[in-house]
Amino acid sequence: GQILVTNLAFEYQYAVREWLGIYTEVALRARTGTDGPSLFRDGVAYGTAFEVGWLVQMRETERSLLSGSLYLANRDVSFIDPFGFVEEIVEGRPAEFTETIPSLRMGTAAHYAIAFNRVVGAFATGTVSFGESLQERDTDWLFGLTAGVSLDLESEGVPIGLALSGRADDDASPIGVANGPWEAVGLRVTYTRPTDMQLSLVSTINSVPFTERTDMIVYEVGVEMRYYFF
């Protein structure tokens, strides 16, 4: 059997000032097997996420932009584990068919983007957060880094943008797992017209710590739409 991962997210940003904004994000996530054997072996994970934060523009030049953010994120992940339930009964341990793990974290992030010319650019984001960890069931510090390159073909008369990025993050709760850091490589293809709306096709390859000893590769394909209120 295979694993099916489903994500649904909504984010809204509001500009309080030219240099200050506030945002909120709500997300629903689920991970499940696609047939009987995979459902029994891998179980089901599902969760909700709510995040609110502030965005601050710190420095802007003709070619670069540096900004920061401060956020509070609440993520609850629930697990249904039939195989683990049976295993605990056989071993004579207290058995739980379902488990819900809350995670409340406060964090900060720095965002940097630079344009080398009209077509080629680069971007990076670093995050630091403190709070409840899904991995250790305790409070700790978690770190994350995302970096990539982008191509804006609008200046060449083609309304397409491309972005290739890599990510390494200690906080695995956004993808509904609890066993440790994860890595990802992503490709985003964006249609940039009209100027007040962007439609993107996003594909990602994730290396996910499914258990403490086993990683699994998760392929994701999604559609993202952004609308700008001018």
PDB file of C-alpha atoms in Angstrom, residues 116-201:
ATOM      1  CA  PHE A 116      20.732  39.463  -9.450  1.00  0.00           C
ATOM      2  CA  ASN A 117      19.121  40.809 -12.602  1.00  0.00           C
ATOM      3  CA  ARG A 118      15.631  41.137 -14.096  1.00  0.00           C
ATOM      4  CA  VAL A 119      15.276  37.341 -14.388  1.00  0.00           C
ATOM      5  CA  VAL A 120      17.344  35.551 -11.746  1.00  0.00           C
ATOM      6  CA  GLY A 121      16.950  35.904  -7.982  1.00  0.00           C
ATOM      7  CA  ALA A 122      17.567  34.047  -4.744  1.00  0.00           C
ATOM      8  CA  PHE A 123      15.784  33.824  -1.402  1.00  0.00           C
ATOM      9  CA  ALA A 124      16.301  32.382   2.065  1.00  0.00           C
ATOM     10  CA  THR A 125      14.352  32.064   5.317  1.00  0.00           C
ATOM     11  CA  GLY A 126      15.652  31.050   8.730  1.00  0.00           C
ATOM     12  CA  THR A 127      13.351  30.220  11.649  1.00  0.00           C
ATOM     13  CA  VAL A 128      13.834  29.748  15.377  1.00  0.00           C
ATOM     14  CA  SER A 129      10.971  28.665  17.637  1.00  0.00           C
ATOM     15  CA  PHE A 130      10.439  27.575  21.226  1.00  0.00           C
ATOM     16  CA  GLY A 131       7.577  25.578  22.695  1.00  0.00           C
ATOM     17  CA  GLU A 132       6.034  22.131  22.828  1.00  0.00           C
ATOM     18  CA  SER A 133       7.698  19.560  20.587  1.00  0.00           C
ATOM     19  CA  LEU A 134       5.821  16.668  19.018  1.00  0.00           C
ATOM     20  CA  GLN A 135       9.015  14.654  18.973  1.00  0.00           C
ATOM     21  CA  GLU A 136      10.066  14.784  22.619  1.00  0.00           C
ATOM     22  CA  ARG A 137       6.657  15.642  24.145  1.00  0.00           C
ATOM     23  CA  ASP A 138       8.501  18.464  25.919  1.00  0.00           C
ATOM     24  CA  THR A 139       9.489  22.098  25.377  1.00  0.00           C
ATOM     25  CA  ASP A 140      12.583  22.783  23.310  1.00  0.00           C
ATOM     26  CA  TRP A 141      14.175  24.972  20.643  1.00  0.00           C
ATOM     27  CA  LEU A 142      13.664  24.072  16.986  1.00  0.00           C
ATOM     28  CA  PHE A 143      15.422  25.501  13.935  1.00  0.00           C
ATOM     29  CA  GLY A 144      14.645  25.614  10.232  1.00  0.00           C
ATOM     30  CA  LEU A 145      16.237  26.847   7.016  1.00  0.00           C
ATOM     31  CA  THR A 146      14.825  27.307   3.512  1.00  0.00           C
ATOM     32  CA  ALA A 147      16.806  28.575   0.524  1.00  0.00           C
ATOM     33  CA  GLY A 148      16.308  28.647  -3.209  1.00  0.00           C
ATOM     34  CA  VAL A 149      16.657  30.342  -6.575  1.00  0.00           C
ATOM     35  CA  SER A 150      13.938  31.874  -8.726  1.00  0.00           C
ATOM     36  CA  LEU A 151      13.380  32.858 -12.347  1.00  0.00           C
ATOM     37  CA  ASP A 152      10.955  35.627 -13.344  1.00  0.00           C
ATOM     38  CA  LEU A 153      10.265  35.361 -17.060  1.00  0.00           C
ATOM     39  CA  GLU A 154       7.758  38.239 -17.094  1.00  0.00           C
ATOM     40  CA  SER A 155      10.465  40.652 -18.282  1.00  0.00           C
ATOM     41  CA  GLU A 156      11.028  38.364 -21.278  1.00  0.00           C
ATOM     42  CA  GLY A 157       7.351  38.484 -22.200  1.00  0.00           C
ATOM     43  CA  VAL A 158       6.510  35.093 -20.663  1.00  0.00           C
ATOM     44  CA  PRO A 159       4.073  35.276 -17.683  1.00  0.00           C
ATOM     45  CA  ILE A 160       5.756  32.435 -15.801  1.00  0.00           C
ATOM     46  CA  GLY A 161       7.791  32.318 -12.613  1.00  0.00           C
ATOM     47  CA  LEU A 162       9.898  29.371 -11.455  1.00  0.00           C
ATOM     48  CA  ALA A 163      11.333  28.681  -7.997  1.00  0.00           C
ATOM     49  CA  LEU A 164      13.484  25.759  -6.862  1.00  0.00           C
ATOM     50  CA  SER A 165      14.038  25.449  -3.114  1.00  0.00           C
ATOM     51  CA  GLY A 166      15.419  23.176  -0.418  1.00  0.00           C
ATOM     52  CA  ARG A 167      14.304  22.977   3.192  1.00  0.00           C
ATOM     53  CA  ALA A 168      15.594  21.419   6.404  1.00  0.00           C
ATOM     54  CA  ASP A 169      13.476  21.789   9.536  1.00  0.00           C
ATOM     55  CA  ASP A 170      13.442  20.369  13.061  1.00  0.00           C
ATOM     56  CA  ASP A 171       9.693  21.017  13.372  1.00  0.00           C
ATOM     57  CA  ALA A 172       7.883  18.180  11.609  1.00  0.00           C
ATOM     58  CA  SER A 173       4.386  19.057  12.881  1.00  0.00           C
ATOM     59  CA  PRO A 174       3.344  20.845   9.644  1.00  0.00           C
ATOM     60  CA  ILE A 175       3.406  17.482   7.857  1.00  0.00           C
ATOM     61  CA  GLY A 176       1.797  15.524  10.667  1.00  0.00           C
ATOM     62  CA  VAL A 177       4.689  13.459  11.975  1.00  0.00           C
ATOM     63  CA  ALA A 178       6.378  13.539  15.336  1.00  0.00           C
ATOM     64  CA  ASN A 179       9.698  11.757  15.073  1.00  0.00           C
ATOM     65  CA  GLY A 180      12.194  14.416  14.151  1.00  0.00           C
ATOM     66  CA  PRO A 181      13.649  16.706  11.490  1.00  0.00           C
ATOM     67  CA  TRP A 182      12.687  16.468   7.850  1.00  0.00           C
ATOM     68  CA  GLU A 183      14.095  17.646   4.536  1.00  0.00           C
ATOM     69  CA  ALA A 184      12.343  18.700   1.354  1.00  0.00           C
ATOM     70  CA  VAL A 185      13.063  19.830  -2.202  1.00  0.00           C
ATOM     71  CA  GLY A 186      10.355  21.790  -3.985  1.00  0.00           C
ATOM     72  CA  LEU A 187       9.560  23.241  -7.396  1.00  0.00           C
ATOM     73  CA  ARG A 188       6.995  26.009  -7.901  1.00  0.00           C
ATOM     74  CA  VAL A 189       5.648  27.070 -11.305  1.00  0.00           C
ATOM     75  CA  THR A 190       3.602  30.278 -11.173  1.00  0.00           C
ATOM     76  CA  TYR A 191       1.406  31.969 -13.759  1.00  0.00           C
ATOM     77  CA  THR A 192       1.865  35.698 -13.054  1.00  0.00           C
ATOM     78  CA  ARG A 193      -1.050  37.248 -14.955  1.00  0.00           C
ATOM     79  CA  PRO A 194      -3.211  39.052 -14.066  1.00  0.00           C
ATOM     80  CA  THR A 195      -0.962  41.060 -11.730  1.00  0.00           C
ATOM     81  CA  ASP A 196      -3.417  40.928  -8.797  1.00  0.00           C
ATOM     82  CA  MET A 197      -3.561  37.116  -8.779  1.00  0.00           C
ATOM     83  CA  GLN A 198      -1.039  34.289  -8.963  1.00  0.00           C
ATOM     84  CA  LEU A 199      -1.794  30.650  -9.667  1.00  0.00           C
ATOM     85  CA  SER A 200       0.953  28.158  -8.817  1.00  0.00           C
ATOM     86  CA  LEU A 201       1.579  24.460  -9.279  1.00  0.00           C
TER      87      LEU A 201
END
